[in-house]
mmCIF file of C-alpha atoms in Angstrom:
data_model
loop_
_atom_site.group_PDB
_atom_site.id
_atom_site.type_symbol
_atom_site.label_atom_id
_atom_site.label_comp_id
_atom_site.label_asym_id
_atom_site.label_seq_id
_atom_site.Cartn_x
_atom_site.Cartn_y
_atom_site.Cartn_z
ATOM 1 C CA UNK A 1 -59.179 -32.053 -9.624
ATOM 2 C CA UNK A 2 -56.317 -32.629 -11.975
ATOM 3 C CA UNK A 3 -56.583 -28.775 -12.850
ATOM 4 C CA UNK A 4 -56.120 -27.765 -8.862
ATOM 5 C CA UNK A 5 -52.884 -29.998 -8.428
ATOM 6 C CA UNK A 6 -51.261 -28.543 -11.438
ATOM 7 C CA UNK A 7 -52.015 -25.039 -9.381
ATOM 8 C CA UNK A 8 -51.017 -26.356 -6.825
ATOM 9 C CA UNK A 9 -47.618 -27.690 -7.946
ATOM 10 C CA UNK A 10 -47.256 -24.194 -9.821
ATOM 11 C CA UNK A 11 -47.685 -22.106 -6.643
ATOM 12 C CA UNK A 12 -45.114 -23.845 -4.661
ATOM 13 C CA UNK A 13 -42.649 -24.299 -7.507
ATOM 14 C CA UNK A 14 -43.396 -19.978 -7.730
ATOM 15 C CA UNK A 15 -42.527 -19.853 -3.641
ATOM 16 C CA UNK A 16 -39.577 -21.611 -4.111
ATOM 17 C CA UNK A 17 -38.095 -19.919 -6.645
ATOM 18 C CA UNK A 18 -39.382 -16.669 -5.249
ATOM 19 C CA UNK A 19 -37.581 -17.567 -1.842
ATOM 20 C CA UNK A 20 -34.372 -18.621 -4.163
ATOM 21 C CA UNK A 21 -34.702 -15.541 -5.370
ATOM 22 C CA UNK A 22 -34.856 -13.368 -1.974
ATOM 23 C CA UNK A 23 -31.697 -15.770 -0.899
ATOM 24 C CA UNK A 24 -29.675 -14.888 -3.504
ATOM 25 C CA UNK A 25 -30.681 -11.390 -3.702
ATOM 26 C CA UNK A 26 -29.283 -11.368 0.543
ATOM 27 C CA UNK A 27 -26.822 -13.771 -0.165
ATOM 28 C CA UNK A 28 -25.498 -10.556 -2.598
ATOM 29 C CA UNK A 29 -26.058 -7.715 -0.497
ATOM 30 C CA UNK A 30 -24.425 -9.402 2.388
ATOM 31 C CA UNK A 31 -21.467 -9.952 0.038
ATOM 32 C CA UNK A 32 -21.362 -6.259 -0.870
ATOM 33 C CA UNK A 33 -21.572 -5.663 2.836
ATOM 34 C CA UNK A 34 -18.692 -7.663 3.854
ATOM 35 C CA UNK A 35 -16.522 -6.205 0.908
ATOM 36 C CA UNK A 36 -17.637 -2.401 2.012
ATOM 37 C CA UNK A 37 -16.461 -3.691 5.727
ATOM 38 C CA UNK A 38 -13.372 -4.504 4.718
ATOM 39 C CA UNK A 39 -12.931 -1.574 2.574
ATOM 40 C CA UNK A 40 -13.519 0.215 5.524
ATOM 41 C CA UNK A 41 -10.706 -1.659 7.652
ATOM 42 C CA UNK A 42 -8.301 -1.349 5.120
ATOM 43 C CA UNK A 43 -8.464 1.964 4.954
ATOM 44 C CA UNK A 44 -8.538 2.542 8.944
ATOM 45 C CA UNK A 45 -5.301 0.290 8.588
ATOM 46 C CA UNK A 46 -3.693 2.707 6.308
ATOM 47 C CA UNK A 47 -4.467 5.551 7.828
ATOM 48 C CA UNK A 48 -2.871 4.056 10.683
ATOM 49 C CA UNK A 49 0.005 3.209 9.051
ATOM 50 C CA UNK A 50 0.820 7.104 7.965
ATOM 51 C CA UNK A 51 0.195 7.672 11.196
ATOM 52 C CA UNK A 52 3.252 5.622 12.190
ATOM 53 C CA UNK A 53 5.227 7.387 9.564
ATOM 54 C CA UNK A 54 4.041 11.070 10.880
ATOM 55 C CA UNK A 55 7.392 11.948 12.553
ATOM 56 C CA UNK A 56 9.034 11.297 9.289
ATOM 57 C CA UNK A 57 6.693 12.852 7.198
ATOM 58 C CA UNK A 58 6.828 15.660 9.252
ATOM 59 C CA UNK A 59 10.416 15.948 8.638
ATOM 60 C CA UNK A 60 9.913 15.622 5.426
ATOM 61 C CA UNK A 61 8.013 18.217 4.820
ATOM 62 C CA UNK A 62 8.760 20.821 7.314
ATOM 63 C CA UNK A 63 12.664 20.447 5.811
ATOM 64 C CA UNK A 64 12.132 22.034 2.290
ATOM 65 C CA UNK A 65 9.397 24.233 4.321
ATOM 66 C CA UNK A 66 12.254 25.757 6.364
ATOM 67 C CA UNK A 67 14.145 26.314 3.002
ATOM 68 C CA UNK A 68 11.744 28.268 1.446
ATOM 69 C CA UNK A 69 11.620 30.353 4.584
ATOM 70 C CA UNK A 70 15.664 31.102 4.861
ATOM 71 C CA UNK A 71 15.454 31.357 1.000
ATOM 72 C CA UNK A 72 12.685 33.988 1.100
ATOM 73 C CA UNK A 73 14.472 36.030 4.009
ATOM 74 C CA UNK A 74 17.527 35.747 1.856
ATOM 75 C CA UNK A 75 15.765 37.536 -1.047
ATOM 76 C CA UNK A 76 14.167 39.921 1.144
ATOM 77 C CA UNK A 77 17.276 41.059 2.665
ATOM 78 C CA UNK A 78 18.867 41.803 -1.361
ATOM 79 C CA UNK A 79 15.878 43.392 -2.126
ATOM 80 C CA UNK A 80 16.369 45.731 0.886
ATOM 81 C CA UNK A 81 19.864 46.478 0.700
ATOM 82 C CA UNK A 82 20.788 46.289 -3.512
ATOM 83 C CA UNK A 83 17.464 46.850 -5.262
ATOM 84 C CA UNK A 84 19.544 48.057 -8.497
ATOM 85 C CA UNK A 85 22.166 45.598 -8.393
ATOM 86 C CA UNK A 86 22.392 43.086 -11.215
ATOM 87 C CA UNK A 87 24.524 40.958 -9.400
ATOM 88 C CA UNK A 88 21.977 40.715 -6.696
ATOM 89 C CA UNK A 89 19.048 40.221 -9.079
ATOM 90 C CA UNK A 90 20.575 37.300 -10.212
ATOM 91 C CA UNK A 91 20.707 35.852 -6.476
ATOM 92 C CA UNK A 92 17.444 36.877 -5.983
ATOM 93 C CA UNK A 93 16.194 34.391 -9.645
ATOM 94 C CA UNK A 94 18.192 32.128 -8.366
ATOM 95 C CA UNK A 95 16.608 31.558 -4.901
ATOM 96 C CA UNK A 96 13.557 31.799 -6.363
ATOM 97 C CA UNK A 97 14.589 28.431 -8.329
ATOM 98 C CA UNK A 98 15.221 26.774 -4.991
ATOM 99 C CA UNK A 99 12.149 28.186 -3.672
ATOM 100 C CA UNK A 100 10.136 26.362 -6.508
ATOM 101 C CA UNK A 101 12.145 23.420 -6.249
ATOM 102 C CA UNK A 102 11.040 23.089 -2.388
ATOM 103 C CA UNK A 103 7.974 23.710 -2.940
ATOM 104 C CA UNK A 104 7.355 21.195 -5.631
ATOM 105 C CA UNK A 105 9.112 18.362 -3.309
ATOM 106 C CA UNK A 106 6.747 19.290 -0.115
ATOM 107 C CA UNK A 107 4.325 19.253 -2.560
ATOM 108 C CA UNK A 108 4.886 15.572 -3.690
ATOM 109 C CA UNK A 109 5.042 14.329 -0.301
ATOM 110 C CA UNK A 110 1.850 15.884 0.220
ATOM 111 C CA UNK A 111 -0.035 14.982 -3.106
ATOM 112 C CA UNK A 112 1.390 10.972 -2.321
ATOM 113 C CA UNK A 113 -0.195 10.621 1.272
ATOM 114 C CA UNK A 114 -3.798 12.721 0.094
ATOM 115 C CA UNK A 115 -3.597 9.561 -2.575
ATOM 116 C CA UNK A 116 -2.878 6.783 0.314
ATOM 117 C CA UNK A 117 -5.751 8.828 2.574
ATOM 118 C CA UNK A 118 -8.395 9.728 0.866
ATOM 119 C CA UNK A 119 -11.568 7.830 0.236
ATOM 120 C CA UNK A 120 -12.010 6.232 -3.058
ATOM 121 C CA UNK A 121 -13.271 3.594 -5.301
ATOM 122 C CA UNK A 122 -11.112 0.201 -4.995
ATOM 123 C CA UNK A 123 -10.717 -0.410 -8.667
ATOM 124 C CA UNK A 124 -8.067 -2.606 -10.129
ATOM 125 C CA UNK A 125 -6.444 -1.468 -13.345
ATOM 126 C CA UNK A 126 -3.190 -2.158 -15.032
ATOM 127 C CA UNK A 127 -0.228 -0.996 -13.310
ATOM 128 C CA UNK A 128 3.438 -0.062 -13.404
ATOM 129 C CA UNK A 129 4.284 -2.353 -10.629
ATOM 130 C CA UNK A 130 7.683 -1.007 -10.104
ATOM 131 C CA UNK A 131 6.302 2.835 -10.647
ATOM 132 C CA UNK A 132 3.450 2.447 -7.796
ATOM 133 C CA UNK A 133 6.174 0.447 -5.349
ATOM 134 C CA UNK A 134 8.555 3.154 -5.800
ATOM 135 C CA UNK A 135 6.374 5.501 -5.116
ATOM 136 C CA UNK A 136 5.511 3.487 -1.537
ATOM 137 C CA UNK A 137 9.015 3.403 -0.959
ATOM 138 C CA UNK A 138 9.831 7.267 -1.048
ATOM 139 C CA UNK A 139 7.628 7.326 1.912
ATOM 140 C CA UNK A 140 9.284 4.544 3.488
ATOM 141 C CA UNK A 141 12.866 6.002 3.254
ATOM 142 C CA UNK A 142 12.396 8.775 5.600
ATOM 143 C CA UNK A 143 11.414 6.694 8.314
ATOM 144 C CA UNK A 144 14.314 4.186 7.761
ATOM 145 C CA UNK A 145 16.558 6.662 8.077
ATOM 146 C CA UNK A 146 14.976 7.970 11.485
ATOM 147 C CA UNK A 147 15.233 4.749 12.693
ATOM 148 C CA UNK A 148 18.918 4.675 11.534
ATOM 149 C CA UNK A 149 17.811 2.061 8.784
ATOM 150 C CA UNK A 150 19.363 1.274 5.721
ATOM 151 C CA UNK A 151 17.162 0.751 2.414
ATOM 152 C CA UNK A 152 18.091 -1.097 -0.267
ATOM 153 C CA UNK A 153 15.763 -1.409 -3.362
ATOM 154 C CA UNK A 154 16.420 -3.049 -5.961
ATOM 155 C CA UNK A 155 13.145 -2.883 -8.413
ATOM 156 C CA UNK A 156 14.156 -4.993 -11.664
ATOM 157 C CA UNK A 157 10.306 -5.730 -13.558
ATOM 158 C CA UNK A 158 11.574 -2.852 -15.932
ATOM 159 C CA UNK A 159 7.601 -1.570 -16.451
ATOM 160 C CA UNK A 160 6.029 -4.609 -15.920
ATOM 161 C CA UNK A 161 2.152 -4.387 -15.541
ATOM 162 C CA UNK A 162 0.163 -5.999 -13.388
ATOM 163 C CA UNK A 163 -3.808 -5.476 -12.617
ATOM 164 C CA UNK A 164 -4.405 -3.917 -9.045
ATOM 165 C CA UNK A 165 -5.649 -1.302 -7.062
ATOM 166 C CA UNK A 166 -2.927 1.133 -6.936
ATOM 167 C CA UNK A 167 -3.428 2.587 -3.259
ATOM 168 C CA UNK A 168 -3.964 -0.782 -1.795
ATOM 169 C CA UNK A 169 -0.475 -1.995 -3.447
ATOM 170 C CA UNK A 170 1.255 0.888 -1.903
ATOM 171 C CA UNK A 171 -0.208 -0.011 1.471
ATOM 172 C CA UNK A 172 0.913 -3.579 1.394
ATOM 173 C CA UNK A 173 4.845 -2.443 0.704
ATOM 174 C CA UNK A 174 4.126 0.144 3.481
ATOM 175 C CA UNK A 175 3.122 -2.409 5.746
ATOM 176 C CA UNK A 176 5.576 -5.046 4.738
ATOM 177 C CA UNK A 177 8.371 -2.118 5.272
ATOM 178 C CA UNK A 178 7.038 -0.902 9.063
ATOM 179 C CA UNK A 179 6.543 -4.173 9.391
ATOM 180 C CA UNK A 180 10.519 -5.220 9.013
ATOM 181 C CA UNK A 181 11.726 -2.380 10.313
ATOM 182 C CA UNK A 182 10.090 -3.160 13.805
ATOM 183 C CA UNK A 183 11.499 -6.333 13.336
ATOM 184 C CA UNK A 184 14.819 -5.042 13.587
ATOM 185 C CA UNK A 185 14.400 -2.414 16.277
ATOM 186 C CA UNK A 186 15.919 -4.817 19.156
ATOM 187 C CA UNK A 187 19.017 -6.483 16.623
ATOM 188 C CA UNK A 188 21.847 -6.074 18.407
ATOM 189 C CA UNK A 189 24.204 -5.542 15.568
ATOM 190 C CA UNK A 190 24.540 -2.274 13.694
ATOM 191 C CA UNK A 191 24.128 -2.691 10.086
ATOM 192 C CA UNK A 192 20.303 -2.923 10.177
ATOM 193 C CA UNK A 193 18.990 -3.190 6.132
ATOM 194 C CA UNK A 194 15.503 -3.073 4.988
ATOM 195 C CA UNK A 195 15.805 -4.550 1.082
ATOM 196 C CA UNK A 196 12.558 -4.193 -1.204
ATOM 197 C CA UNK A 197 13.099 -5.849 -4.034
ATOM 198 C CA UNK A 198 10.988 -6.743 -7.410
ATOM 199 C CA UNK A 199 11.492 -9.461 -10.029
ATOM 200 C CA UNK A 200 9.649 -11.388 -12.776
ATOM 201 C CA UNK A 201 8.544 -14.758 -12.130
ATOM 202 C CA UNK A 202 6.590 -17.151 -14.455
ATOM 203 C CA UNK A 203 4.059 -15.228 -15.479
ATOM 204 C CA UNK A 204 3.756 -12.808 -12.626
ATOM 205 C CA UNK A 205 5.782 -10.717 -10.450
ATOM 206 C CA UNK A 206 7.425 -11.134 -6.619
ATOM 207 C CA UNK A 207 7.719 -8.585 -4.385
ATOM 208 C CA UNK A 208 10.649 -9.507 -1.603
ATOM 209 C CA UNK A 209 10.660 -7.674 1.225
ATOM 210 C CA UNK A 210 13.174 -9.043 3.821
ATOM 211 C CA UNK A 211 15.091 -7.417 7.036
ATOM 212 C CA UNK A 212 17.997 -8.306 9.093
ATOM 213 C CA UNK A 213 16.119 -8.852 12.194
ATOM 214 C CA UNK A 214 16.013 -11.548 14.760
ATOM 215 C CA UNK A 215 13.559 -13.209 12.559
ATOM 216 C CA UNK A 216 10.190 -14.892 13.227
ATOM 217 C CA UNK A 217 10.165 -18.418 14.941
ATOM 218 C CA UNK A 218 9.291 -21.317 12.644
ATOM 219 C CA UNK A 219 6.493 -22.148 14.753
ATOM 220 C CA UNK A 220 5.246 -18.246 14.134
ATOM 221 C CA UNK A 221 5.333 -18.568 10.842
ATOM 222 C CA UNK A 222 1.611 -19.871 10.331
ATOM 223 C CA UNK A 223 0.466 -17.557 12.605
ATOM 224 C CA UNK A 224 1.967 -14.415 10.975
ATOM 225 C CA UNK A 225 -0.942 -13.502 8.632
ATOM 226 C CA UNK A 226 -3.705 -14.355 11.454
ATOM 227 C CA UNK A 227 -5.922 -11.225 12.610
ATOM 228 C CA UNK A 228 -4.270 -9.608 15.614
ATOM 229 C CA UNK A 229 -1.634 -11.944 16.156
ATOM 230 C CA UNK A 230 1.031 -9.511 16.914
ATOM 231 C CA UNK A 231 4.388 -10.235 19.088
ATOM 232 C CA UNK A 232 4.558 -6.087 19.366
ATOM 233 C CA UNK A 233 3.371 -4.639 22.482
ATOM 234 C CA UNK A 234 2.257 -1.898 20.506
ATOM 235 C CA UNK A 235 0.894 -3.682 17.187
ATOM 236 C CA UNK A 236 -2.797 -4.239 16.463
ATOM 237 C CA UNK A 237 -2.124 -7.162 14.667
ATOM 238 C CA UNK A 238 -3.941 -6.595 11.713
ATOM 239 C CA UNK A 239 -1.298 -4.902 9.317
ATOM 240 C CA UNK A 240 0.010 -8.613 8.206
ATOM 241 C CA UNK A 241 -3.250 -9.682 7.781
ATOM 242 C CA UNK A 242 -4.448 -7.082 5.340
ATOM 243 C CA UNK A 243 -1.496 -7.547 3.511
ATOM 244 C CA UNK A 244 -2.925 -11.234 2.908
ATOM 245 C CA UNK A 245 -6.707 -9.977 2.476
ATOM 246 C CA UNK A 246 -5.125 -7.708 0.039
ATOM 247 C CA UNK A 247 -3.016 -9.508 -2.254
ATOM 248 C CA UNK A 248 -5.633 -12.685 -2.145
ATOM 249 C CA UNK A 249 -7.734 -10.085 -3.473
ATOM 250 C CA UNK A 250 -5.369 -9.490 -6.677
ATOM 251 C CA UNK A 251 -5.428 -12.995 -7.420
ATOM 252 C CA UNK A 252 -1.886 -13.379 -5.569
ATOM 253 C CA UNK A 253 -0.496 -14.848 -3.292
ATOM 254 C CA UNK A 254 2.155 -14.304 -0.188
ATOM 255 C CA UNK A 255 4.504 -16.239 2.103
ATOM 256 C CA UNK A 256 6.907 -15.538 5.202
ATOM 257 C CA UNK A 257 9.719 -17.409 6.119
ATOM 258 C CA UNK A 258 12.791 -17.037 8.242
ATOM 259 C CA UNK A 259 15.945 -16.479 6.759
ATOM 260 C CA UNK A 260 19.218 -18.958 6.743
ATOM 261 C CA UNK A 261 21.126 -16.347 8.939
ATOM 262 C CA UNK A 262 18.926 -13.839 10.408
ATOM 263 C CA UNK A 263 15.955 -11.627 9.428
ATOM 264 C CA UNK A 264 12.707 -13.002 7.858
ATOM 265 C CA UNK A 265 12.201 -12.176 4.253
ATOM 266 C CA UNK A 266 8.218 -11.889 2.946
ATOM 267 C CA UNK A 267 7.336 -12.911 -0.664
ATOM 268 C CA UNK A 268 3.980 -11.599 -2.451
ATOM 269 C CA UNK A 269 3.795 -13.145 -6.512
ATOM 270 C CA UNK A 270 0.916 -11.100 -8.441
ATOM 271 C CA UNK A 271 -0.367 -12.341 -11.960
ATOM 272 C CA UNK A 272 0.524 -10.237 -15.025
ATOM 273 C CA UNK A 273 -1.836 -7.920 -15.957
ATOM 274 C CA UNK A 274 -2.762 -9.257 -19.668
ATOM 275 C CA UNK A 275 -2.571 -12.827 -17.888
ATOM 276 C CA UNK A 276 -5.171 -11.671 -15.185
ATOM 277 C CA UNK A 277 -7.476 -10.137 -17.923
ATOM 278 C CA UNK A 278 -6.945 -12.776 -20.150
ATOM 279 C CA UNK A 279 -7.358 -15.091 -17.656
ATOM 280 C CA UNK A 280 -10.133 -13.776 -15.466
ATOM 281 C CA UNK A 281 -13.340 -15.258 -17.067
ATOM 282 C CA UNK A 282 -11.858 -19.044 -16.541
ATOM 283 C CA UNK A 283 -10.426 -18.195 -13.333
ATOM 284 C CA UNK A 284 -13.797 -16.935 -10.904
ATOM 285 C CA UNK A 285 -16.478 -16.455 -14.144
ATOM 286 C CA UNK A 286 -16.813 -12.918 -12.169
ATOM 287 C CA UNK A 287 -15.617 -9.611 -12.766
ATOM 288 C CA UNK A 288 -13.357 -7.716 -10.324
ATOM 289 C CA UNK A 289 -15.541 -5.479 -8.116
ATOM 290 C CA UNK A 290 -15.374 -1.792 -7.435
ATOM 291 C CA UNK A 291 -16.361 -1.245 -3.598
ATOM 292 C CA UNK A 292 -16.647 2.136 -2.388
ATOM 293 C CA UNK A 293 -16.242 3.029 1.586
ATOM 294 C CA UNK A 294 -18.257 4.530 3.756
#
């Protein structure tokens, strides 16, 4: 009798750790699940975001485009007319400099939004902070100045690293940037200034984005980082949110407020990269995952 309760006891101690097991084990792949979901929305998000940047980044590239095209009817024509002429050889190397030279800077513009677009591993690594931002910000210019924007950066963490996902750190700036320069689509007065600035602080770094908008009401505030709370007729409401989805996922951290006399200036702090690797086993006892979208 003694024998069968011990059994007993054994079998149901085995089903519950058996159905601990198959909890955890769904518990996980619901996790990965989630994460793969919203690798997928950030990445609808960004693509979204070039697409608000298109007219620019048509312009961008179609200028040294149209270049090379004058440049290479320009060498035709000396071909034509003084195929023996030194003089004219010399034009002819010469344009063929400026034709490389175009084609190398619609090739950047090219090579940085295949990087922003194309589908790939979210893995964080250290990073020039100031490099990648720059990087978001030659993308941002040519829109500003569409919009008749001025932008002033100011990026002062002289090669500071921190540990993130390089595309995703790009698309918050990008975001932040469209996101300011909507702000100030309706200001009344002229000198409209998108600033992107970097600094070190404690041991991390701030990113301050801030415009010279009519600014976000104090009550709005709270409200600014909710999914699709938008005060655009045209926003989705979900760029501000990512931003927060994103930088929580770096271990950072970000805040909105309205400025003294006008505008609203975001803040995002990010942990140093040997801090956050240092760091990482005390702060979640689990390692930074790589998610890969669908």
């Amino acid at each position: 009798m003694e024998a069968l309760l011990v059994l007993i006891v054994i079998a149901a101690q085995s089903i519950t750790i058996l159905a601990l097991l198959k909890q955890r084990r769904e518990r996980k792949l619901a996790e990965r699940e989630a994460a793969t979901r919203r690798a997928d929305l950030t990445r609808a998000a960004r693509i979204a975001t070039v697409g608000e940047l298109s007219a620019s980044i048509a312009h961008e590239v179609g200028q040294p485009l149209g270049a090379i095209l004058s440049n290479v009817d320009a060498a035709d024509l000396l071909m034509r007319t003084a195929p023996d002429n030194a003089h004219a050889m010399r034009e002819i190397g010469e344009i063929l400099n400026d034709v490389r030279r175009d084609a190398l800077r619609a090739n950047d513009v090219i090579v940085r939004l295949r990087a922003l677009l194309q589908k790939q591993s979210i893995t964080f690594t250290p990073v020039d902070f100031d490099a990648v931002l720059e990087r978001a910000a030659s993308l941002v210019r040519p829109e500003a100045r569409r919009r008749g924007i001025v932008v002033d950066v100011s990026l002062d963490t002289h090669g500071t690293q921190v540990l993130a996902d390089q595309v995703q750190l790009q698309q918050v700036l990008l975001n932040l940037a469209i996101n300011a320069m909507d702000a100030m689509e309706n200001a009344e007065h002229p000198d409209r200034v998108l600033s992107i600035a970097t600094k070190t602080w404690g041991d991390g770094v701030e990113l301050i984005v801030s415009d010279n908008g009519v600014g976000i009401p104090d009550q709005n505030v709270e409200q600014l980082f909710e999914a699709f709370y938008t005060t655009k007729s045209r926003g989705t409401g979900l760029g501000l949110s990512i931003v927060r989805s994103i930088v929580e996922a770096h271990r950072g951290t970000v805040t909105a407020r309205r400025k003294a006399v006008r505008g609203t200036e975001f803040v995002l702090w990010l942990p140093l990269a040997p801090t956050a690797l240092a760091g990482e086993s005390t702060r979640s006892g689990d390692p930074l995952e790589q998610v890969t979208p669908h």
